[in-house]
mmCIF file of C-alpha atoms in Angstrom:
data_model
loop_
_atom_site.group_PDB
_atom_site.id
_atom_site.type_symbol
_atom_site.label_atom_id
_atom_site.label_comp_id
_atom_site.label_asym_id
_atom_site.label_seq_id
_atom_site.Cartn_x
_atom_site.Cartn_y
_atom_site.Cartn_z
ATOM 1 C CA MET Y 60 94.002 97.535 87.906
ATOM 2 C CA VAL Y 61 93.832 96.365 91.483
ATOM 3 C CA LYS Y 62 92.241 92.979 92.018
ATOM 4 C CA VAL Y 63 90.613 92.078 95.301
ATOM 5 C CA ILE Y 64 91.340 88.443 96.143
ATOM 6 C CA ASP Y 65 89.522 86.360 98.743
ATOM 7 C CA ILE Y 66 91.266 83.294 100.130
ATOM 8 C CA GLU Y 67 88.733 80.792 101.415
ATOM 9 C CA ASN Y 68 89.256 78.432 104.333
ATOM 10 C CA ASN Y 69 89.724 75.500 101.960
ATOM 11 C CA GLY Y 70 92.694 77.266 100.381
ATOM 12 C CA ARG Y 71 91.015 78.107 97.058
ATOM 13 C CA ILE Y 72 91.588 81.610 95.792
ATOM 14 C CA LYS Y 73 88.774 83.524 94.121
ATOM 15 C CA LEU Y 74 88.110 87.061 93.141
ATOM 16 C CA SER Y 75 85.550 88.797 95.261
ATOM 17 C CA ARG Y 76 82.152 89.465 93.653
ATOM 18 C CA LYS Y 77 82.977 93.167 93.332
ATOM 19 C CA ALA Y 78 86.340 92.483 91.740
ATOM 20 C CA VAL Y 79 84.736 90.050 89.316
ATOM 21 C CA LEU Y 80 82.280 92.737 88.198
ATOM 22 C CA VAL Y 81 85.156 95.126 87.582
ATOM 23 C CA GLU Y 82 87.065 92.365 85.768
ATOM 24 C CA ASN Y 83 84.060 91.731 83.517
ATOM 25 C CA LYS Y 84 83.774 95.417 82.629
ATOM 26 C CA GLY Y 85 87.484 95.641 81.837
ATOM 27 C CA ASN Y 86 87.835 92.353 79.975
ATOM 28 C CA LYS Y 87 84.674 91.055 78.350
ATOM 29 C CA THR Y 88 86.647 88.555 76.267
ATOM 30 C CA ASN Y 89 87.635 86.540 79.351
ATOM 31 C CA PRO Y 90 85.049 87.007 82.142
ATOM 32 C CA ASN Y 91 86.131 83.824 83.928
ATOM 33 C CA SER Y 92 89.768 84.817 84.388
#
């Protein structure tokens, strides 16, 4: 699975909202990964 990663100006890395939705569908046991 391809994950879309956004790197914010403060240097923190987060998954984009769309990628998080896909992550949640694919892995309900760990939605905050």
